[in-house]
Amino acid sequence: MAHQHISSNKIRFSPLRKPLFFTAAAATLLPVVSPPVALLMGIALAQTTGNPYAQLTRRTTQWLLQLSVIGLGFGMNAHQAVQAGKEGLLLTIASIFATLLLGHLLGKILGIDKNTSHLVSSGTAICGGSAIAAIAPVIRANDKQLSVSLGIIFLLNSVALFLFPVLGHLFHLSQTQFGLWTAIAIHDTSSVVGAAGKYGPEALQVATMVKLSRALWIIPVSLLTGLLFRNGHSNIKIPWFIGLFVIALLLNTFFPLGHASYILTSAAKTGLSLTLFLIGSNLSREVLSGIGWKPLLQGILLWVFISTATLTAIIFLR
């Protein structure tokens, strides 16, 4: 009966689905709509009228995120970015390998299939959906394994976007500390940038640089995965947009663009809000109900581990 009620609601709203979707998407382009609010709007739409362009928005989201990250490079300084990357290097390496190892053990204990367990672990350890998208073809994951792992990562990202700024103020973290923490403890680049941008400009710069340097670990982890899963002929997706981000960063440092830099970074932040709206609009009831409690528990435990371990290191070792 509940299923029929949901279906009947969607049928009743069907003439409004497309206008509502475009209206909500357009609203995220307004300066008053922050990334967290945009994400909430997307989730609300997914749970009510649904996303009439689900397949298209899944493809668009990754491109829009990458373009937004490149745009953020025009508002950053290379010298400060290098320093931020150095500060986060040891924590990055330690957290990646500790998370992958713990994820493997949890997968064994909970009896999760090898592919799903590795995708959830890789998404938590490196950079969320981007890592999952890169590693899935290496291990030849099927659609079910891919959708489950992505659903878990995006669900936890949604929580992190709201929770982390609150915890940052609660623990009196500096902007540098908060930027470093979010870059390591939040899975996806979109939520990292959204949370850090809400905390402050310095936090945003540190978080973006550390997160993108972390994303480069997709390459060695993908190669190692190919060896462990014995799929040596699988393709590995290299995150090309990071190179363009670095070019934008260098241009802004050595050849300042003046007002154009402000326009590009503002457009990038607007693009991020739209990206988070699209991510939220794909978190439908069907996606959430199809996750399963064991992979979700694995994802939560890994997330709690990496968050608490990193926060403890940042507070007591800095």
PDB file of C-alpha atoms in Angstrom, residues 8-250:
ATOM      1  CA  SER A   8       0.188   7.603  -7.008  1.00  0.00           C
ATOM      2  CA  ASN A   9       1.772  10.765  -5.593  1.00  0.00           C
ATOM      3  CA  LYS A  10       4.367  10.769  -8.368  1.00  0.00           C
ATOM      4  CA  ILE A  11       1.667  10.245 -10.996  1.00  0.00           C
ATOM      5  CA  ARG A  12      -0.411  13.065  -9.485  1.00  0.00           C
ATOM      6  CA  PHE A  13       2.590  15.400  -9.583  1.00  0.00           C
ATOM      7  CA  SER A  14       3.861  14.220 -12.984  1.00  0.00           C
ATOM      8  CA  PRO A  15       2.739  17.355 -14.939  1.00  0.00           C
ATOM      9  CA  LEU A  16       4.688  19.464 -12.427  1.00  0.00           C
ATOM     10  CA  ARG A  17       7.840  17.360 -12.235  1.00  0.00           C
ATOM     11  CA  LYS A  18       9.798  19.084 -14.995  1.00  0.00           C
ATOM     12  CA  PRO A  19       8.778  22.688 -14.140  1.00  0.00           C
ATOM     13  CA  LEU A  20       9.521  22.064 -10.453  1.00  0.00           C
ATOM     14  CA  PHE A  21      12.903  20.546 -11.280  1.00  0.00           C
ATOM     15  CA  PHE A  22      13.950  23.484 -13.473  1.00  0.00           C
ATOM     16  CA  THR A  23      12.647  26.040 -10.958  1.00  0.00           C
ATOM     17  CA  ALA A  24      14.560  24.423  -8.096  1.00  0.00           C
ATOM     18  CA  ALA A  25      17.721  24.085 -10.204  1.00  0.00           C
ATOM     19  CA  ALA A  26      17.506  27.743 -11.244  1.00  0.00           C
ATOM     20  CA  ALA A  27      17.026  28.786  -7.604  1.00  0.00           C
ATOM     21  CA  THR A  28      20.390  27.246  -6.681  1.00  0.00           C
ATOM     22  CA  LEU A  29      22.056  29.797  -8.981  1.00  0.00           C
ATOM     23  CA  LEU A  30      20.951  32.615  -6.665  1.00  0.00           C
ATOM     24  CA  PRO A  31      23.604  33.936  -4.221  1.00  0.00           C
ATOM     25  CA  VAL A  32      21.242  33.446  -1.250  1.00  0.00           C
ATOM     26  CA  VAL A  33      21.156  29.658  -1.772  1.00  0.00           C
ATOM     27  CA  SER A  34      24.164  28.083  -0.041  1.00  0.00           C
ATOM     28  CA  PRO A  35      25.527  24.630  -1.010  1.00  0.00           C
ATOM     29  CA  PRO A  36      23.911  22.884   2.013  1.00  0.00           C
ATOM     30  CA  VAL A  37      20.519  24.419   1.168  1.00  0.00           C
ATOM     31  CA  ALA A  38      20.931  23.369  -2.472  1.00  0.00           C
ATOM     32  CA  LEU A  39      21.624  19.802  -1.365  1.00  0.00           C
ATOM     33  CA  LEU A  40      18.516  19.804   0.854  1.00  0.00           C
ATOM     34  CA  MET A  41      16.425  21.092  -2.046  1.00  0.00           C
ATOM     35  CA  GLY A  42      17.647  18.242  -4.224  1.00  0.00           C
ATOM     36  CA  ILE A  43      16.915  15.615  -1.565  1.00  0.00           C
ATOM     37  CA  ALA A  44      13.428  17.070  -0.950  1.00  0.00           C
ATOM     38  CA  LEU A  45      12.672  16.919  -4.662  1.00  0.00           C
ATOM     39  CA  ALA A  46      13.949  13.324  -4.902  1.00  0.00           C
ATOM     40  CA  GLN A  47      11.663  12.248  -2.050  1.00  0.00           C
ATOM     41  CA  THR A  48       8.535  13.957  -3.416  1.00  0.00           C
ATOM     42  CA  THR A  49       8.126  14.472  -7.160  1.00  0.00           C
ATOM     43  CA  GLY A  50      11.325  12.662  -8.128  1.00  0.00           C
ATOM     44  CA  ASN A  51      14.020  13.606 -10.641  1.00  0.00           C
ATOM     45  CA  PRO A  52      12.664  13.534 -14.215  1.00  0.00           C
ATOM     46  CA  TYR A  53      16.178  13.593 -15.652  1.00  0.00           C
ATOM     47  CA  ALA A  54      17.932  11.085 -13.383  1.00  0.00           C
ATOM     48  CA  GLN A  55      20.206   9.546 -16.033  1.00  0.00           C
ATOM     49  CA  LEU A  56      21.199  12.913 -17.504  1.00  0.00           C
ATOM     50  CA  THR A  57      21.946  14.520 -14.140  1.00  0.00           C
ATOM     51  CA  ARG A  58      24.163  11.603 -13.075  1.00  0.00           C
ATOM     52  CA  ARG A  59      26.348  12.210 -16.128  1.00  0.00           C
ATOM     53  CA  THR A  60      26.231  15.996 -15.786  1.00  0.00           C
ATOM     54  CA  THR A  61      27.134  16.077 -12.093  1.00  0.00           C
ATOM     55  CA  GLN A  62      30.709  14.851 -12.543  1.00  0.00           C
ATOM     56  CA  TRP A  63      31.483  17.321 -15.333  1.00  0.00           C
ATOM     57  CA  LEU A  64      29.919  20.221 -13.459  1.00  0.00           C
ATOM     58  CA  LEU A  65      31.879  19.393 -10.305  1.00  0.00           C
ATOM     59  CA  GLN A  66      35.149  19.208 -12.227  1.00  0.00           C
ATOM     60  CA  LEU A  67      34.536  22.564 -13.943  1.00  0.00           C
ATOM     61  CA  SER A  68      33.643  24.131 -10.580  1.00  0.00           C
ATOM     62  CA  VAL A  69      36.860  22.850  -9.000  1.00  0.00           C
ATOM     63  CA  ILE A  70      38.901  24.263 -11.908  1.00  0.00           C
ATOM     64  CA  GLY A  71      37.164  27.621 -11.417  1.00  0.00           C
ATOM     65  CA  LEU A  72      38.063  27.659  -7.723  1.00  0.00           C
ATOM     66  CA  GLY A  73      41.727  27.547  -8.750  1.00  0.00           C
ATOM     67  CA  PHE A  74      41.439  31.117 -10.047  1.00  0.00           C
ATOM     68  CA  GLY A  75      40.859  32.296  -6.470  1.00  0.00           C
ATOM     69  CA  MET A  76      43.851  30.587  -4.853  1.00  0.00           C
ATOM     70  CA  ASN A  77      47.544  31.228  -4.357  1.00  0.00           C
ATOM     71  CA  ALA A  78      50.118  28.610  -5.358  1.00  0.00           C
ATOM     72  CA  HIS A  79      52.534  29.326  -2.495  1.00  0.00           C
ATOM     73  CA  GLN A  80      49.842  28.874   0.155  1.00  0.00           C
ATOM     74  CA  ALA A  81      48.450  25.846  -1.669  1.00  0.00           C
ATOM     75  CA  VAL A  82      51.835  24.066  -1.691  1.00  0.00           C
ATOM     76  CA  GLN A  83      52.184  24.664   2.043  1.00  0.00           C
ATOM     77  CA  ALA A  84      48.706  23.230   2.632  1.00  0.00           C
ATOM     78  CA  GLY A  85      49.551  20.180   0.541  1.00  0.00           C
ATOM     79  CA  LYS A  86      52.736  19.540   2.533  1.00  0.00           C
ATOM     80  CA  GLU A  87      50.890  19.777   5.844  1.00  0.00           C
ATOM     81  CA  GLY A  88      48.352  17.200   4.766  1.00  0.00           C
ATOM     82  CA  LEU A  89      50.708  14.734   3.077  1.00  0.00           C
ATOM     83  CA  LEU A  90      51.515  12.433   6.003  1.00  0.00           C
ATOM     84  CA  LEU A  91      47.938  12.407   7.251  1.00  0.00           C
ATOM     85  CA  THR A  92      46.747  11.648   3.728  1.00  0.00           C
ATOM     86  CA  ILE A  93      49.035   8.657   3.258  1.00  0.00           C
ATOM     87  CA  ALA A  94      48.345   7.212   6.716  1.00  0.00           C
ATOM     88  CA  SER A  95      44.575   7.655   6.472  1.00  0.00           C
ATOM     89  CA  ILE A  96      44.310   6.133   2.985  1.00  0.00           C
ATOM     90  CA  PHE A  97      46.096   2.895   3.821  1.00  0.00           C
ATOM     91  CA  ALA A  98      44.545   2.565   7.289  1.00  0.00           C
ATOM     92  CA  THR A  99      41.046   3.034   5.822  1.00  0.00           C
ATOM     93  CA  LEU A 100      41.626   0.526   3.015  1.00  0.00           C
ATOM     94  CA  LEU A 101      42.952  -2.060   5.467  1.00  0.00           C
ATOM     95  CA  LEU A 102      40.108  -1.547   7.955  1.00  0.00           C
ATOM     96  CA  GLY A 103      37.586  -1.617   5.109  1.00  0.00           C
ATOM     97  CA  HIS A 104      38.936  -4.974   3.939  1.00  0.00           C
ATOM     98  CA  LEU A 105      38.661  -6.405   7.463  1.00  0.00           C
ATOM     99  CA  LEU A 106      35.131  -5.048   7.978  1.00  0.00           C
ATOM    100  CA  GLY A 107      34.059  -6.465   4.619  1.00  0.00           C
ATOM    101  CA  LYS A 108      35.288  -9.899   5.694  1.00  0.00           C
ATOM    102  CA  ILE A 109      33.632  -9.686   9.129  1.00  0.00           C
ATOM    103  CA  LEU A 110      30.288  -8.465   7.773  1.00  0.00           C
ATOM    104  CA  GLY A 111      30.288 -10.870   4.827  1.00  0.00           C
ATOM    105  CA  ILE A 112      30.029  -8.157   2.162  1.00  0.00           C
ATOM    106  CA  ASP A 113      30.916  -9.112  -1.400  1.00  0.00           C
ATOM    107  CA  LYS A 114      34.497  -8.242  -2.291  1.00  0.00           C
ATOM    108  CA  ASN A 115      33.711  -5.652  -4.977  1.00  0.00           C
ATOM    109  CA  THR A 116      31.196  -3.637  -2.952  1.00  0.00           C
ATOM    110  CA  SER A 117      33.448  -3.680   0.099  1.00  0.00           C
ATOM    111  CA  HIS A 118      36.427  -2.424  -1.903  1.00  0.00           C
ATOM    112  CA  LEU A 119      34.400   0.323  -3.607  1.00  0.00           C
ATOM    113  CA  VAL A 120      33.043   1.625  -0.286  1.00  0.00           C
ATOM    114  CA  SER A 121      36.539   1.477   1.244  1.00  0.00           C
ATOM    115  CA  SER A 122      38.148   3.260  -1.720  1.00  0.00           C
ATOM    116  CA  GLY A 123      35.450   5.932  -1.810  1.00  0.00           C
ATOM    117  CA  THR A 124      35.976   6.616   1.898  1.00  0.00           C
ATOM    118  CA  ALA A 125      39.773   6.509   1.699  1.00  0.00           C
ATOM    119  CA  ILE A 126      40.353   8.726  -1.339  1.00  0.00           C
ATOM    120  CA  CYS A 127      37.675  10.962  -2.851  1.00  0.00           C
ATOM    121  CA  GLY A 128      34.212   9.472  -2.823  1.00  0.00           C
ATOM    122  CA  GLY A 129      32.359   9.087  -6.094  1.00  0.00           C
ATOM    123  CA  SER A 130      35.418   9.922  -8.212  1.00  0.00           C
ATOM    124  CA  ALA A 131      37.413   7.069  -6.683  1.00  0.00           C
ATOM    125  CA  ILE A 132      34.490   4.662  -7.063  1.00  0.00           C
ATOM    126  CA  ALA A 133      34.014   5.647 -10.704  1.00  0.00           C
ATOM    127  CA  ALA A 134      37.732   5.105 -11.369  1.00  0.00           C
ATOM    128  CA  ILE A 135      38.065   1.771  -9.562  1.00  0.00           C
ATOM    129  CA  ALA A 136      34.740   0.169 -10.605  1.00  0.00           C
ATOM    130  CA  PRO A 137      35.946  -0.764 -14.125  1.00  0.00           C
ATOM    131  CA  VAL A 138      39.248  -2.036 -12.710  1.00  0.00           C
ATOM    132  CA  ILE A 139      37.447  -4.649 -10.596  1.00  0.00           C
ATOM    133  CA  ARG A 140      34.622  -5.060 -13.146  1.00  0.00           C
ATOM    134  CA  ALA A 141      31.927  -4.122 -10.651  1.00  0.00           C
ATOM    135  CA  ASN A 142      28.322  -4.602 -11.756  1.00  0.00           C
ATOM    136  CA  ASP A 143      25.584  -1.935 -11.654  1.00  0.00           C
ATOM    137  CA  LYS A 144      24.226  -3.094  -8.294  1.00  0.00           C
ATOM    138  CA  GLN A 145      27.644  -2.910  -6.608  1.00  0.00           C
ATOM    139  CA  LEU A 146      28.290   0.501  -8.153  1.00  0.00           C
ATOM    140  CA  SER A 147      24.915   1.978  -7.158  1.00  0.00           C
ATOM    141  CA  VAL A 148      25.137   0.646  -3.581  1.00  0.00           C
ATOM    142  CA  SER A 149      28.610   2.088  -2.989  1.00  0.00           C
ATOM    143  CA  LEU A 150      27.726   5.443  -4.572  1.00  0.00           C
ATOM    144  CA  GLY A 151      24.494   5.630  -2.572  1.00  0.00           C
ATOM    145  CA  ILE A 152      26.373   5.114   0.702  1.00  0.00           C
ATOM    146  CA  ILE A 153      29.022   7.712  -0.131  1.00  0.00           C
ATOM    147  CA  PHE A 154      26.516  10.356  -1.241  1.00  0.00           C
ATOM    148  CA  LEU A 155      24.291   9.727   1.801  1.00  0.00           C
ATOM    149  CA  LEU A 156      27.189  10.171   4.238  1.00  0.00           C
ATOM    150  CA  ASN A 157      28.409  13.208   2.267  1.00  0.00           C
ATOM    151  CA  SER A 158      25.016  14.826   2.779  1.00  0.00           C
ATOM    152  CA  VAL A 159      25.300  14.345   6.545  1.00  0.00           C
ATOM    153  CA  ALA A 160      28.908  15.622   6.591  1.00  0.00           C
ATOM    154  CA  LEU A 161      28.037  18.857   4.819  1.00  0.00           C
ATOM    155  CA  PHE A 162      25.871  19.896   7.768  1.00  0.00           C
ATOM    156  CA  LEU A 163      27.643  18.128  10.627  1.00  0.00           C
ATOM    157  CA  PHE A 164      31.271  19.106  10.078  1.00  0.00           C
ATOM    158  CA  PRO A 165      30.967  22.920  10.345  1.00  0.00           C
ATOM    159  CA  VAL A 166      29.052  22.451  13.635  1.00  0.00           C
ATOM    160  CA  LEU A 167      31.745  20.121  14.994  1.00  0.00           C
ATOM    161  CA  GLY A 168      34.487  22.448  13.777  1.00  0.00           C
ATOM    162  CA  HIS A 169      33.100  25.318  15.852  1.00  0.00           C
ATOM    163  CA  LEU A 170      32.428  22.976  18.779  1.00  0.00           C
ATOM    164  CA  PHE A 171      36.106  21.922  18.876  1.00  0.00           C
ATOM    165  CA  HIS A 172      37.286  25.494  18.152  1.00  0.00           C
ATOM    166  CA  LEU A 173      39.241  24.438  15.075  1.00  0.00           C
ATOM    167  CA  SER A 174      41.155  27.091  13.183  1.00  0.00           C
ATOM    168  CA  GLN A 175      40.364  27.504   9.503  1.00  0.00           C
ATOM    169  CA  THR A 176      43.562  25.650   8.576  1.00  0.00           C
ATOM    170  CA  GLN A 177      42.721  22.777  10.909  1.00  0.00           C
ATOM    171  CA  PHE A 178      39.158  22.557   9.659  1.00  0.00           C
ATOM    172  CA  GLY A 179      40.219  22.645   6.007  1.00  0.00           C
ATOM    173  CA  LEU A 180      42.693  19.824   6.595  1.00  0.00           C
ATOM    174  CA  TRP A 181      40.126  17.772   8.537  1.00  0.00           C
ATOM    175  CA  THR A 182      37.376  18.060   5.931  1.00  0.00           C
ATOM    176  CA  ALA A 183      39.758  17.253   3.073  1.00  0.00           C
ATOM    177  CA  ILE A 184      40.681  13.949   4.698  1.00  0.00           C
ATOM    178  CA  ALA A 185      37.494  12.962   6.529  1.00  0.00           C
ATOM    179  CA  ILE A 186      34.752  13.901   4.014  1.00  0.00           C
ATOM    180  CA  HIS A 187      34.503  11.612   1.007  1.00  0.00           C
ATOM    181  CA  ASP A 188      33.492  13.689  -2.019  1.00  0.00           C
ATOM    182  CA  THR A 189      35.116  16.887  -3.287  1.00  0.00           C
ATOM    183  CA  SER A 190      31.720  18.606  -3.604  1.00  0.00           C
ATOM    184  CA  SER A 191      30.914  18.224   0.104  1.00  0.00           C
ATOM    185  CA  VAL A 192      34.495  19.055   1.124  1.00  0.00           C
ATOM    186  CA  VAL A 193      34.349  22.358  -0.742  1.00  0.00           C
ATOM    187  CA  GLY A 194      30.810  23.052   0.473  1.00  0.00           C
ATOM    188  CA  ALA A 195      31.640  22.493   4.156  1.00  0.00           C
ATOM    189  CA  ALA A 196      34.994  24.301   4.023  1.00  0.00           C
ATOM    190  CA  GLY A 197      33.554  27.248   2.104  1.00  0.00           C
ATOM    191  CA  LYS A 198      30.922  27.652   4.815  1.00  0.00           C
ATOM    192  CA  TYR A 199      33.668  27.692   7.490  1.00  0.00           C
ATOM    193  CA  GLY A 200      35.810  30.368   5.840  1.00  0.00           C
ATOM    194  CA  PRO A 201      38.011  31.326   2.853  1.00  0.00           C
ATOM    195  CA  GLU A 202      41.249  29.984   4.335  1.00  0.00           C
ATOM    196  CA  ALA A 203      39.561  26.684   5.182  1.00  0.00           C
ATOM    197  CA  LEU A 204      38.309  26.483   1.596  1.00  0.00           C
ATOM    198  CA  GLN A 205      41.796  26.965   0.152  1.00  0.00           C
ATOM    199  CA  VAL A 206      43.423  24.389   2.431  1.00  0.00           C
ATOM    200  CA  ALA A 207      40.621  21.871   1.927  1.00  0.00           C
ATOM    201  CA  THR A 208      40.590  22.167  -1.858  1.00  0.00           C
ATOM    202  CA  MET A 209      44.329  21.761  -2.267  1.00  0.00           C
ATOM    203  CA  VAL A 210      44.661  18.845   0.155  1.00  0.00           C
ATOM    204  CA  LYS A 211      41.609  17.113  -1.321  1.00  0.00           C
ATOM    205  CA  LEU A 212      42.884  17.388  -4.879  1.00  0.00           C
ATOM    206  CA  SER A 213      46.343  16.158  -3.939  1.00  0.00           C
ATOM    207  CA  ARG A 214      44.563  13.292  -2.185  1.00  0.00           C
ATOM    208  CA  ALA A 215      42.585  12.551  -5.346  1.00  0.00           C
ATOM    209  CA  LEU A 216      45.835  11.814  -7.186  1.00  0.00           C
ATOM    210  CA  TRP A 217      46.059   8.668  -5.068  1.00  0.00           C
ATOM    211  CA  ILE A 218      43.351   7.251  -7.349  1.00  0.00           C
ATOM    212  CA  ILE A 219      46.168   6.296  -9.719  1.00  0.00           C
ATOM    213  CA  PRO A 220      48.394   4.151  -7.412  1.00  0.00           C
ATOM    214  CA  VAL A 221      45.356   2.668  -5.627  1.00  0.00           C
ATOM    215  CA  SER A 222      43.808   1.734  -8.987  1.00  0.00           C
ATOM    216  CA  LEU A 223      47.053   0.088 -10.092  1.00  0.00           C
ATOM    217  CA  LEU A 224      47.310  -1.820  -6.804  1.00  0.00           C
ATOM    218  CA  THR A 225      43.656  -2.839  -7.125  1.00  0.00           C
ATOM    219  CA  GLY A 226      44.307  -4.187 -10.613  1.00  0.00           C
ATOM    220  CA  LEU A 227      47.079  -6.371  -9.233  1.00  0.00           C
ATOM    221  CA  LEU A 228      45.059  -7.617  -6.259  1.00  0.00           C
ATOM    222  CA  PHE A 229      41.951  -8.340  -8.324  1.00  0.00           C
ATOM    223  CA  ARG A 230      44.004  -9.764 -11.209  1.00  0.00           C
ATOM    224  CA  ASN A 231      42.375  -7.491 -13.788  1.00  0.00           C
ATOM    225  CA  GLY A 232      45.508  -6.174 -15.415  1.00  0.00           C
ATOM    226  CA  HIS A 233      43.783  -5.230 -18.672  1.00  0.00           C
ATOM    227  CA  SER A 234      41.184  -2.917 -17.102  1.00  0.00           C
ATOM    228  CA  ASN A 235      41.301   0.806 -17.837  1.00  0.00           C
ATOM    229  CA  ILE A 236      42.241   3.323 -15.157  1.00  0.00           C
ATOM    230  CA  LYS A 237      40.668   6.777 -15.241  1.00  0.00           C
ATOM    231  CA  ILE A 238      43.163   9.523 -14.428  1.00  0.00           C
ATOM    232  CA  PRO A 239      41.623  12.682 -12.866  1.00  0.00           C
ATOM    233  CA  TRP A 240      42.625  15.073 -15.683  1.00  0.00           C
ATOM    234  CA  PHE A 241      40.772  18.072 -14.214  1.00  0.00           C
ATOM    235  CA  ILE A 242      43.353  18.340 -11.408  1.00  0.00           C
ATOM    236  CA  GLY A 243      45.925  19.425 -13.997  1.00  0.00           C
ATOM    237  CA  LEU A 244      43.624  22.217 -15.183  1.00  0.00           C
ATOM    238  CA  PHE A 245      43.046  23.250 -11.573  1.00  0.00           C
ATOM    239  CA  VAL A 246      46.824  23.600 -11.104  1.00  0.00           C
ATOM    240  CA  ILE A 247      47.072  25.704 -14.294  1.00  0.00           C
ATOM    241  CA  ALA A 248      44.304  28.010 -13.008  1.00  0.00           C
ATOM    242  CA  LEU A 249      46.105  28.240  -9.660  1.00  0.00           C
ATOM    243  CA  LEU A 250      49.405  29.188 -11.300  1.00  0.00           C
TER     244      LEU A 250
END
